[in-house]
mmCIF file of C-alpha atoms in Angstrom:
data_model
loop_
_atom_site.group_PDB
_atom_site.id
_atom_site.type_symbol
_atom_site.label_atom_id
_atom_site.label_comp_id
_atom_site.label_asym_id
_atom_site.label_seq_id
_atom_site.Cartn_x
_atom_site.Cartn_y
_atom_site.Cartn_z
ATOM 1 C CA UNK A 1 -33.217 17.667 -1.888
ATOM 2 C CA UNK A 2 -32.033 20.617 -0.099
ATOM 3 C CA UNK A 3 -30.012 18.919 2.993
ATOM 4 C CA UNK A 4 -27.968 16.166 3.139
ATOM 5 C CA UNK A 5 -28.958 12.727 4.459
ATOM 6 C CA UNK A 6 -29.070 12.292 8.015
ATOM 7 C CA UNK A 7 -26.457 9.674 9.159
ATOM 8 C CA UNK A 8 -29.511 7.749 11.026
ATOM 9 C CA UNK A 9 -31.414 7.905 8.185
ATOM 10 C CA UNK A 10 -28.894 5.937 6.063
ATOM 11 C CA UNK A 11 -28.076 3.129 9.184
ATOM 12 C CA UNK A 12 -31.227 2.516 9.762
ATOM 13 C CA UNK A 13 -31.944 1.048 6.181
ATOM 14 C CA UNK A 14 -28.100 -0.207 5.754
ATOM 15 C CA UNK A 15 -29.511 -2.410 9.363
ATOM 16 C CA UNK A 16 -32.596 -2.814 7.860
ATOM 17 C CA UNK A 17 -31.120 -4.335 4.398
ATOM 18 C CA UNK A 18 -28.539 -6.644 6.521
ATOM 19 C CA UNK A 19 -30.962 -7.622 9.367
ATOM 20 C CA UNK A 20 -33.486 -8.509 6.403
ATOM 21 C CA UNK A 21 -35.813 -7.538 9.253
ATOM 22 C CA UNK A 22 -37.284 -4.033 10.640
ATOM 23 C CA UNK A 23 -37.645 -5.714 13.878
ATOM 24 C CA UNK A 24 -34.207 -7.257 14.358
ATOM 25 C CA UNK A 25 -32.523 -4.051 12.650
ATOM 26 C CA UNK A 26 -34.192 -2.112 15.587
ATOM 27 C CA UNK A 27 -33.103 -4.751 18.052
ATOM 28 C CA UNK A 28 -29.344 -4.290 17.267
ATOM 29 C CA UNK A 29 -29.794 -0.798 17.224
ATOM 30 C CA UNK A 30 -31.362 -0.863 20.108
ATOM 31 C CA UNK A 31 -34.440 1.426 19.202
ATOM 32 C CA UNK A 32 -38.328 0.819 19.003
ATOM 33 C CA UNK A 33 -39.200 -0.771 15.843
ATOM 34 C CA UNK A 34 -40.981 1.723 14.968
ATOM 35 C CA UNK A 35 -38.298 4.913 14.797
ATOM 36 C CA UNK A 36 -36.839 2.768 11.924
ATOM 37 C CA UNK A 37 -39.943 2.581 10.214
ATOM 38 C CA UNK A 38 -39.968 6.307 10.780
ATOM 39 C CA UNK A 39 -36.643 6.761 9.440
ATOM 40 C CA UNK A 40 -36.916 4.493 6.647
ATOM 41 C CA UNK A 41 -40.379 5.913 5.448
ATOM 42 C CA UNK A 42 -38.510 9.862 5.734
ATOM 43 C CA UNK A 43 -35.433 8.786 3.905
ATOM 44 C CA UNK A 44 -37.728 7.550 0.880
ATOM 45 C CA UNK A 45 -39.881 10.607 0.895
ATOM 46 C CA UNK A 46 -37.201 12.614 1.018
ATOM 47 C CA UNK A 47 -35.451 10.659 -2.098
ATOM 48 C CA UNK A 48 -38.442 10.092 -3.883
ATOM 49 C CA UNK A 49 -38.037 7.058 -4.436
ATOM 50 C CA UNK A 50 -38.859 3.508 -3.117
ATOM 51 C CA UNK A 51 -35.844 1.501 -1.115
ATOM 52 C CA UNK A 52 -37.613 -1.713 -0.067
ATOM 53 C CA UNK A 53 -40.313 -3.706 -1.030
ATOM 54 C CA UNK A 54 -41.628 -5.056 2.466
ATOM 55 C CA UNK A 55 -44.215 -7.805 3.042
ATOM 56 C CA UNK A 56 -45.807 -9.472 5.819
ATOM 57 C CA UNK A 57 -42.530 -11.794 5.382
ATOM 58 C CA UNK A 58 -39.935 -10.563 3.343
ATOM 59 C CA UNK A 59 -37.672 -7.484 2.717
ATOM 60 C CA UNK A 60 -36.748 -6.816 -0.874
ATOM 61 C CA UNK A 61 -34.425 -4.156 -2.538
ATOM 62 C CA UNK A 62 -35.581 -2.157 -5.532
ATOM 63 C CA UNK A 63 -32.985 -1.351 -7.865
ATOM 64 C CA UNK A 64 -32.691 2.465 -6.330
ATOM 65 C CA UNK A 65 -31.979 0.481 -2.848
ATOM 66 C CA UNK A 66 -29.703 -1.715 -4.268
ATOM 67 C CA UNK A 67 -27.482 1.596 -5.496
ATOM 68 C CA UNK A 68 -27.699 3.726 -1.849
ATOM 69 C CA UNK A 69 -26.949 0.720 -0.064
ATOM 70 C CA UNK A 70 -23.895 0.678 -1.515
ATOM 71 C CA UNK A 71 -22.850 4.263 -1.074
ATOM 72 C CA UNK A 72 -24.436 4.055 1.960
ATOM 73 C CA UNK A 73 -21.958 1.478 3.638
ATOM 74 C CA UNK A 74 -19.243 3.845 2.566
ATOM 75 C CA UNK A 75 -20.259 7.302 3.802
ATOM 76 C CA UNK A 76 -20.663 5.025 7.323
ATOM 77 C CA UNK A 77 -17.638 3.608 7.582
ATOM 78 C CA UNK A 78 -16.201 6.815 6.845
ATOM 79 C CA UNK A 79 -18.182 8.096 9.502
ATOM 80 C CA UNK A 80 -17.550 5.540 11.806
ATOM 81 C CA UNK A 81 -13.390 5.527 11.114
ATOM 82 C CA UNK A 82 -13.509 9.954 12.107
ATOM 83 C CA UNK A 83 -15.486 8.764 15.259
ATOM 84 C CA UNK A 84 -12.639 6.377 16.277
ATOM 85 C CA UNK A 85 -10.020 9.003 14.905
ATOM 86 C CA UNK A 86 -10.908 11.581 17.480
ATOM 87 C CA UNK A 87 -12.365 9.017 20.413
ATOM 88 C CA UNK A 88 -9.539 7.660 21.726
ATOM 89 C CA UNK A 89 -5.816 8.317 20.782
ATOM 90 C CA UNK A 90 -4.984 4.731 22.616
ATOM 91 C CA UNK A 91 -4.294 3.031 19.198
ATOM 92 C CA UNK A 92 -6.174 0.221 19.943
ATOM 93 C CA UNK A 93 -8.226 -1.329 17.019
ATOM 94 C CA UNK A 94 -11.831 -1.705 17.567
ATOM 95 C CA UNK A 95 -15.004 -1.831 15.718
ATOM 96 C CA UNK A 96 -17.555 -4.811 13.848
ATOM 97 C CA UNK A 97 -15.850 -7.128 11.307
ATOM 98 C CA UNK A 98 -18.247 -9.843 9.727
ATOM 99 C CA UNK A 99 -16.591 -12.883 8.253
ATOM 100 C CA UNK A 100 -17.905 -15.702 6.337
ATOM 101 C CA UNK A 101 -15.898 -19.021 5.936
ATOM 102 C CA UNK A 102 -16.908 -22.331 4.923
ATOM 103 C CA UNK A 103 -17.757 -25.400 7.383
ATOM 104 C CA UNK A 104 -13.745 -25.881 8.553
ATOM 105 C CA UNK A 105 -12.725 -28.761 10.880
ATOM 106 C CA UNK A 106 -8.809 -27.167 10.117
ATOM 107 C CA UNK A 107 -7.723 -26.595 13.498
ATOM 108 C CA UNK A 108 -5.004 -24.542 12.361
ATOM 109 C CA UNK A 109 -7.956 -21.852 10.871
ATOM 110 C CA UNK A 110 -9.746 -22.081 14.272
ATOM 111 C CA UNK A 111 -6.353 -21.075 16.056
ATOM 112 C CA UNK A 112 -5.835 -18.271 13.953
ATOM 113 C CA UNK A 113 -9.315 -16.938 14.736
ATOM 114 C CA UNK A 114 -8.618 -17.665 18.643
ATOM 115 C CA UNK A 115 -5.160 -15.499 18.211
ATOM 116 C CA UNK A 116 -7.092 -12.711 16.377
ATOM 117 C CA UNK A 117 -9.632 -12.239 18.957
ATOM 118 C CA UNK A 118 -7.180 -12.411 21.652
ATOM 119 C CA UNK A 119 -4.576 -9.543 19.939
ATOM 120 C CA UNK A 120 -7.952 -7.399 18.944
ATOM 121 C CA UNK A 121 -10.121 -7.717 22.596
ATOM 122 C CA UNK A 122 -12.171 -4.424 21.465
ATOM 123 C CA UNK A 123 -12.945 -5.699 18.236
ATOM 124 C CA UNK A 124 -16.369 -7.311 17.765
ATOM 125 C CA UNK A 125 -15.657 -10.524 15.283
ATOM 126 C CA UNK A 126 -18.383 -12.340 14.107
ATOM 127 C CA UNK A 127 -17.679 -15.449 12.346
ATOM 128 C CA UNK A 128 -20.587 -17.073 10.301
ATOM 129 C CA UNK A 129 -19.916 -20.823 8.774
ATOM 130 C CA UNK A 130 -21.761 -21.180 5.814
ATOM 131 C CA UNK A 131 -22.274 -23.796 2.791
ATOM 132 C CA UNK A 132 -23.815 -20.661 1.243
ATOM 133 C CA UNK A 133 -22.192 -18.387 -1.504
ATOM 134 C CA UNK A 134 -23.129 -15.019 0.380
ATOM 135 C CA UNK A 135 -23.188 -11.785 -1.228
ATOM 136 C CA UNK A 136 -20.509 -9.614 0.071
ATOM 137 C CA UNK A 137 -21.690 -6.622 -1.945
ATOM 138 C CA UNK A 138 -25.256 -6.435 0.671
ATOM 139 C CA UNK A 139 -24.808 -9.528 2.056
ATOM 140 C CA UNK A 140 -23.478 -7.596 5.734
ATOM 141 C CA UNK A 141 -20.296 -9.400 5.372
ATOM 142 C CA UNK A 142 -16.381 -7.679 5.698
ATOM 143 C CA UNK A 143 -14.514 -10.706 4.512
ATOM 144 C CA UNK A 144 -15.205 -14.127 3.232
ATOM 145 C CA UNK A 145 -13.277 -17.618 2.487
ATOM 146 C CA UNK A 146 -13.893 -18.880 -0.860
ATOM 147 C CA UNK A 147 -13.075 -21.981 -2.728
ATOM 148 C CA UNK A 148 -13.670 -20.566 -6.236
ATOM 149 C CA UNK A 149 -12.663 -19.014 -9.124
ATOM 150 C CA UNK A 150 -15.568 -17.034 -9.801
ATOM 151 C CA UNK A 151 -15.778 -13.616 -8.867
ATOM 152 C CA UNK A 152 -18.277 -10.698 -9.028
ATOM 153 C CA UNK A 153 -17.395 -7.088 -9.820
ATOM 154 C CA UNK A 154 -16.606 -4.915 -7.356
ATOM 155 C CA UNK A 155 -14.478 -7.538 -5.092
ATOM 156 C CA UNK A 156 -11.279 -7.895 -4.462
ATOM 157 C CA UNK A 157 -9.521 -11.892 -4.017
ATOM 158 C CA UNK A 158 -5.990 -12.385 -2.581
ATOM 159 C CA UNK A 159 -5.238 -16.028 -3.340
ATOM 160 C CA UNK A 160 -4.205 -18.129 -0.593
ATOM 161 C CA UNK A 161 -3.747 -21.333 -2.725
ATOM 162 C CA UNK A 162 -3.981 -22.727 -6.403
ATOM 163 C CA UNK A 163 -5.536 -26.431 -6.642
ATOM 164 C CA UNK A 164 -5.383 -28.504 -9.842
ATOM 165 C CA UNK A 165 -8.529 -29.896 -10.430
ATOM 166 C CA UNK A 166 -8.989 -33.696 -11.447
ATOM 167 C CA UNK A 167 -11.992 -36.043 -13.030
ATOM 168 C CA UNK A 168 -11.938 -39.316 -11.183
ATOM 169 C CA UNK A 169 -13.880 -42.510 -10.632
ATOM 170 C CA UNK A 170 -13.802 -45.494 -8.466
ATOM 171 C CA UNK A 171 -12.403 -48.778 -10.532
ATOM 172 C CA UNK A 172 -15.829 -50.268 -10.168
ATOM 173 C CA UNK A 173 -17.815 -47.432 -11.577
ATOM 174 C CA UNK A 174 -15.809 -47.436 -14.602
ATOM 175 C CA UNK A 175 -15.430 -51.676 -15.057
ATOM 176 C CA UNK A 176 -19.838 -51.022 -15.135
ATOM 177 C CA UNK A 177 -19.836 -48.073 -17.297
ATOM 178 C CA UNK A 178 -16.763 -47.734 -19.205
ATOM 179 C CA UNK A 179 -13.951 -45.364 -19.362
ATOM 180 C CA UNK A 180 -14.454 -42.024 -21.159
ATOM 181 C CA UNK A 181 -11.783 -41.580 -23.468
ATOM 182 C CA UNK A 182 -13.404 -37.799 -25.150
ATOM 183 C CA UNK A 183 -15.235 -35.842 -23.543
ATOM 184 C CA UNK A 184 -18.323 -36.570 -25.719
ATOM 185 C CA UNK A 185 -17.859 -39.574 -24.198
ATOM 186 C CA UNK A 186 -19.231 -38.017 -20.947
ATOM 187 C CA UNK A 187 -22.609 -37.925 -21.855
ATOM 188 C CA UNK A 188 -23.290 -41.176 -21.322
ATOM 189 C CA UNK A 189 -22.109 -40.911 -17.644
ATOM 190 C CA UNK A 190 -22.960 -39.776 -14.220
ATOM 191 C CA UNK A 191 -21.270 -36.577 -13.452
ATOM 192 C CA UNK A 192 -21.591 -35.103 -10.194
ATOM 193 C CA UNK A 193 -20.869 -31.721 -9.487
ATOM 194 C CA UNK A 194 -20.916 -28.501 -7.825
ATOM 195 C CA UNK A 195 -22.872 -25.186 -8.141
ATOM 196 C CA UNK A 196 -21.400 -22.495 -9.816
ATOM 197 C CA UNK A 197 -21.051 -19.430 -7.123
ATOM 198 C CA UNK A 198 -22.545 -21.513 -4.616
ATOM 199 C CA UNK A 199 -26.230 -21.455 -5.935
ATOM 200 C CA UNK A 200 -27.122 -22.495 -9.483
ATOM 201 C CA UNK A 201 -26.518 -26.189 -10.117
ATOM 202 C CA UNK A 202 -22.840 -26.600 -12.756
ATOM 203 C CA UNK A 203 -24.111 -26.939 -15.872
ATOM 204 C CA UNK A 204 -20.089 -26.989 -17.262
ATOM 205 C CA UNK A 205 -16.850 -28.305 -16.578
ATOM 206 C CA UNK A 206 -13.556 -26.254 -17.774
ATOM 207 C CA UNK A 207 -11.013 -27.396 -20.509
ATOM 208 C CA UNK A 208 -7.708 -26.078 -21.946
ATOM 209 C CA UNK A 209 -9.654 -24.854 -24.428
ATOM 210 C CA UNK A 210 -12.320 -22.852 -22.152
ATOM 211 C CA UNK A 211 -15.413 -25.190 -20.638
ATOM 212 C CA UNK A 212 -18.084 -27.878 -22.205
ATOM 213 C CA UNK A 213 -21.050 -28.912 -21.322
ATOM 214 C CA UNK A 214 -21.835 -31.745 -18.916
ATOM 215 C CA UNK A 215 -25.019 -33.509 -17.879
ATOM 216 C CA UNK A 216 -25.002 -33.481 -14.103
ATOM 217 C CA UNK A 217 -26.749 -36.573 -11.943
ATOM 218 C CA UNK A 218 -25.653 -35.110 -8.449
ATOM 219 C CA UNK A 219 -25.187 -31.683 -7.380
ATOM 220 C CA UNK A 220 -23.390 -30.542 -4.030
ATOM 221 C CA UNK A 221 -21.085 -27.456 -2.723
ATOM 222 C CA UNK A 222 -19.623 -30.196 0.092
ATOM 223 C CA UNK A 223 -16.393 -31.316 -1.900
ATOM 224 C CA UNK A 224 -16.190 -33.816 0.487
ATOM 225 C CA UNK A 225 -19.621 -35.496 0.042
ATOM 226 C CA UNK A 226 -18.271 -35.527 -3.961
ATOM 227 C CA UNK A 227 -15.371 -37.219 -3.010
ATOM 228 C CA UNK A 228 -17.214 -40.474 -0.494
ATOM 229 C CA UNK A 229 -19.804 -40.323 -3.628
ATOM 230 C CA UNK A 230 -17.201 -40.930 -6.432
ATOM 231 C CA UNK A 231 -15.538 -43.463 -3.826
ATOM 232 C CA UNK A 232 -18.756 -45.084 -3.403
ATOM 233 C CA UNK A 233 -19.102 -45.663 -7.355
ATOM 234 C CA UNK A 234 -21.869 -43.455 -8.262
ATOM 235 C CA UNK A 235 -20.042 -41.311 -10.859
ATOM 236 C CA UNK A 236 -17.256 -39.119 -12.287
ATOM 237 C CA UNK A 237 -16.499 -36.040 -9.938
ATOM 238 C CA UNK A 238 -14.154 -33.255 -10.716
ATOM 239 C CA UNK A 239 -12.302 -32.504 -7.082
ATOM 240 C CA UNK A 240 -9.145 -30.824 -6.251
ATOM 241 C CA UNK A 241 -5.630 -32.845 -7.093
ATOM 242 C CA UNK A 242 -4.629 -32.921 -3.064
ATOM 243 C CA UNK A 243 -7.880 -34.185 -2.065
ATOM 244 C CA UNK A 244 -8.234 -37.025 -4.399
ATOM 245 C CA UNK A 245 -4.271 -37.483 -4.235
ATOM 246 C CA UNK A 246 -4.526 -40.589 -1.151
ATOM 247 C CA UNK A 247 -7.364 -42.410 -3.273
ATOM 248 C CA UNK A 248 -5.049 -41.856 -6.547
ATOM 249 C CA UNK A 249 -2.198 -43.340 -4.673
ATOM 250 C CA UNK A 250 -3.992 -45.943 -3.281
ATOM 251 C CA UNK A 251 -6.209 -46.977 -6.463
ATOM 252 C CA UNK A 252 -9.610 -46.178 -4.671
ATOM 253 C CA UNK A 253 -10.319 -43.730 -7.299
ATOM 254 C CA UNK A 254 -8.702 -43.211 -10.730
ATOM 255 C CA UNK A 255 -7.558 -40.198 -13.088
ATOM 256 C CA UNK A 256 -10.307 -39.919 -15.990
ATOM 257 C CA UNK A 257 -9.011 -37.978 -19.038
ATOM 258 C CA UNK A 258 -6.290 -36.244 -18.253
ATOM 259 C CA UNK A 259 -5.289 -33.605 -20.176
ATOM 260 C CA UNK A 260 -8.764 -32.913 -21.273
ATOM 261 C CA UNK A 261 -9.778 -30.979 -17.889
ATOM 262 C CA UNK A 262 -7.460 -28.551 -16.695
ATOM 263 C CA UNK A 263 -8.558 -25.685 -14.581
ATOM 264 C CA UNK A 264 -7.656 -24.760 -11.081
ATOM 265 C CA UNK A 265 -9.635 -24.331 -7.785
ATOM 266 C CA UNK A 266 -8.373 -20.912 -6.074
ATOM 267 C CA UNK A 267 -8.696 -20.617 -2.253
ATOM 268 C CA UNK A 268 -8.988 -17.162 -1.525
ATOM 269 C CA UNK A 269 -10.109 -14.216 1.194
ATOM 270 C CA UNK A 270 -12.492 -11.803 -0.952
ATOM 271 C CA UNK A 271 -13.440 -8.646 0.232
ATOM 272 C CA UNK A 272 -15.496 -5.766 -1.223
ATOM 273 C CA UNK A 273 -13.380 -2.792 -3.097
ATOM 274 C CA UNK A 274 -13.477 -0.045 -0.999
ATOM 275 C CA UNK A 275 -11.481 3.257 -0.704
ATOM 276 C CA UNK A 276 -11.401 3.172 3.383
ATOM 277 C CA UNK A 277 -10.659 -0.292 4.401
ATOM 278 C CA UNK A 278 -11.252 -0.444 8.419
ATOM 279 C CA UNK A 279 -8.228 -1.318 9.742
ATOM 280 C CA UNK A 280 -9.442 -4.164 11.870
ATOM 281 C CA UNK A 281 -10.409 -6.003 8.308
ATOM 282 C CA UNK A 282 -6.830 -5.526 7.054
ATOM 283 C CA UNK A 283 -5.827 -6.457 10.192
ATOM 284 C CA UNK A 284 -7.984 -9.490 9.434
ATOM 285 C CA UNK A 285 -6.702 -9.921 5.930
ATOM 286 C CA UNK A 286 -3.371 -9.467 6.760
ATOM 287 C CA UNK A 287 -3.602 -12.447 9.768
ATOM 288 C CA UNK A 288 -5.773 -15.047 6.849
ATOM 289 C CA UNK A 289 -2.847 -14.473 4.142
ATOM 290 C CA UNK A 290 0.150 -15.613 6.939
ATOM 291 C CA UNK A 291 -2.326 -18.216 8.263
ATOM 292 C CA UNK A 292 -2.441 -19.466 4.493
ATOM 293 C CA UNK A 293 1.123 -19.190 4.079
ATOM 294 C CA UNK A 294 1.909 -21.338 6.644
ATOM 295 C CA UNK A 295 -1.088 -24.296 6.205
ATOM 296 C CA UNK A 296 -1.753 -24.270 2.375
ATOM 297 C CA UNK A 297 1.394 -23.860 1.011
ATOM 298 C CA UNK A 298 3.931 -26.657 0.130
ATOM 299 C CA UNK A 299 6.832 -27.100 2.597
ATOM 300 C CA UNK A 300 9.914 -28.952 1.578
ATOM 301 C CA UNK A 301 9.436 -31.322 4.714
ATOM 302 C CA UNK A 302 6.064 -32.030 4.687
ATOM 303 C CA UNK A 303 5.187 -35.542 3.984
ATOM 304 C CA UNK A 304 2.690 -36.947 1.304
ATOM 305 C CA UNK A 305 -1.079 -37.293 2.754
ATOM 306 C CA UNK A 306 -1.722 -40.509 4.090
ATOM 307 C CA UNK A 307 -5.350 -39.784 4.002
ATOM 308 C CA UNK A 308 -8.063 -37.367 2.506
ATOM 309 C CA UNK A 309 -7.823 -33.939 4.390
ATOM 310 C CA UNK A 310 -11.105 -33.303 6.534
ATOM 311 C CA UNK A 311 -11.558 -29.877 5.138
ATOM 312 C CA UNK A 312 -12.324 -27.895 1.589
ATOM 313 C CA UNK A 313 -9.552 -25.662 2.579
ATOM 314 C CA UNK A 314 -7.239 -28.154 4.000
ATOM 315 C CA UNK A 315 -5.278 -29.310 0.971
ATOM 316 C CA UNK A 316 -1.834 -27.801 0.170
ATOM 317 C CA UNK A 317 -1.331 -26.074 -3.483
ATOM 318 C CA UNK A 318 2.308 -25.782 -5.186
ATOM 319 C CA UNK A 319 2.018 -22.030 -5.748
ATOM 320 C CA UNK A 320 0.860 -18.621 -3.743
ATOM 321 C CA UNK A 321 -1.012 -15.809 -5.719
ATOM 322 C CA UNK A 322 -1.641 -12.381 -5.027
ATOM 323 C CA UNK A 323 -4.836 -10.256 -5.334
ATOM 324 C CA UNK A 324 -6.583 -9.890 -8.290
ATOM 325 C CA UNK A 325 -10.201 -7.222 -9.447
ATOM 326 C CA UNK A 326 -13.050 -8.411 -10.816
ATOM 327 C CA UNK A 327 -13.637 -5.967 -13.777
ATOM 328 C CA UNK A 328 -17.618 -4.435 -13.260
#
């Protein structure tokens, strides 16, 4: 290859691979459908290699795609950050920032994303709410909201929050079933549980001592669906401590083997690694961590819940964390 790629070259496939569609890439680029099939067809001859695997209905990366893409998305921000360098000296912050959070009735989350939007006008948020685990590596997402521990390589976390975890069970599930006293005893029971990152069915729980197997009867990433089911009596579900905390208080649900499960749920805001981080997503970043810091975290005034919080990220945690690597 005797030139360098053309900067068209490498949007139109880093639209292409986000869009998941020729058509809709060309749409948001606003050209004919067919100058990306152009540039996309040039851009592998002139490689040698094959990017996509298209079909009549699907767009699929090969493993060279997978590797531009990701070089790709940095050589265009780059590009895109001299643009706004030299375009205006206003200081104003401007550009695309794609977020992904989890279904949120947290009025307190929904105000920080009005006061964001008002202090950045020129700034172009889009805010997807998902149940889905999405991939932040070619997913077409800045920034996401996670209520995990898991982490790929190549992203970044800054914990918002730190939730103890708990196995509990309605008083009537356990006076039919029995209460586990090992955690051998657990096969003989109805666990229900989550998916680990957000796509493959739990096939594990954690311990002090690492994680054990368990033999799932209900899967679901909606904690709060867990939460009515073990209320309802139809198992043992492991759920953060200030979730459950009202039904422990109350007896609606009780504490199964304690001591033997102890892992943490970490809220965080993940983010790919990058060297040039636009500044409207640390803008972004920056606004998520005080947002946290004011609604997650314990305050010596506030008073006990009186009732289950309405959302996955409502519950408050006893200490902050900072940002951590996933090793590749």
């Amino acid at each position: 290859m005797d030139e360098p790629l053309e900067t068209s070259e490498l949007l139109a496939f880093s639209k292409t691979v986000e869009a998941r569609s020729l058509s809709r890439a060309a749409a948001e680029l606003g050209v004919p459908r067919a100058t990306i099939s152009r540039r996309l067809a040039r851009l592998e001859e002139r490689l040698g290699v094959r990017l996509l695997r298209r079909t009549t209905r699907s767009l699929a990366l090969t493993d060279a795609g997978e590797a531009l893409y990701r070089h790709a998305r940095i050589v265009l921000d780059a590009v895109h950050h001299a643009e706004a360098s030299v375009r205006k000296a206003d200081g104003a912050m401007r550009g695309e920032l794609r977020v992904s959070v989890p279904p949120m009735t947290d009025t307190s989350f929904n105000a920080m994303i009005c006061d964001f939007a008002r202090r950045y006008p020129e700034v172009r948020l889009h805010v997807h709410s998902t149940t889905q685990y999405v991939d932040l590596q070619r997913g077409g997402y800045d920034v996401a909201l996670r209520a995990s521990s898991a982490l790929e390589p190549g992203l970044v976390a800054r914990t918002l929050a730190r939730m103890p975890l708990l196995a509990v069970a309605s008083p009537a599930y356990l006076e039919a079933r029995g209460t586990p006293r090992t955690r051998r005893d657990l096969r003989s029971h109805r666990c229900m549980m989550g998916f680990a990152r957000g796509e493959l069915p739990q096939t594990h729980w954690p311990s002090s001592g690492g994680k054990f197997q368990v033999e799932g009867a209900l899967f679901t990433n909606d904690l709060l669906l867990l939460c009515d089911a073990a209320l309802q009596g139809l198992g043992i579900a492991l759920l953060p401590q200030q979730l459950v905390r009202p039904h422990l208080e109350s007896g609606a649900l009780l504490h199964v083997l304690p001591g033997a499960i102890q892992a943490d749920s970490h809220i965080a805001v993940v983010y790919a690694e990058r060297e040039f981080m636009p500044p409207q997503l640390r803008a972004f970043i920056d606004a998520v961590m005080a947002w946290g810091g004011e609604n997650l975290l314990p305050r010596a005034d506030a008073p006990k819940p009186k009732r289950a919080a309405k959302s996955g990220l409502r519950p408050r945690s006893r200490s902050p964390g900072g940002a951590r690597r996933a090793s590749g």
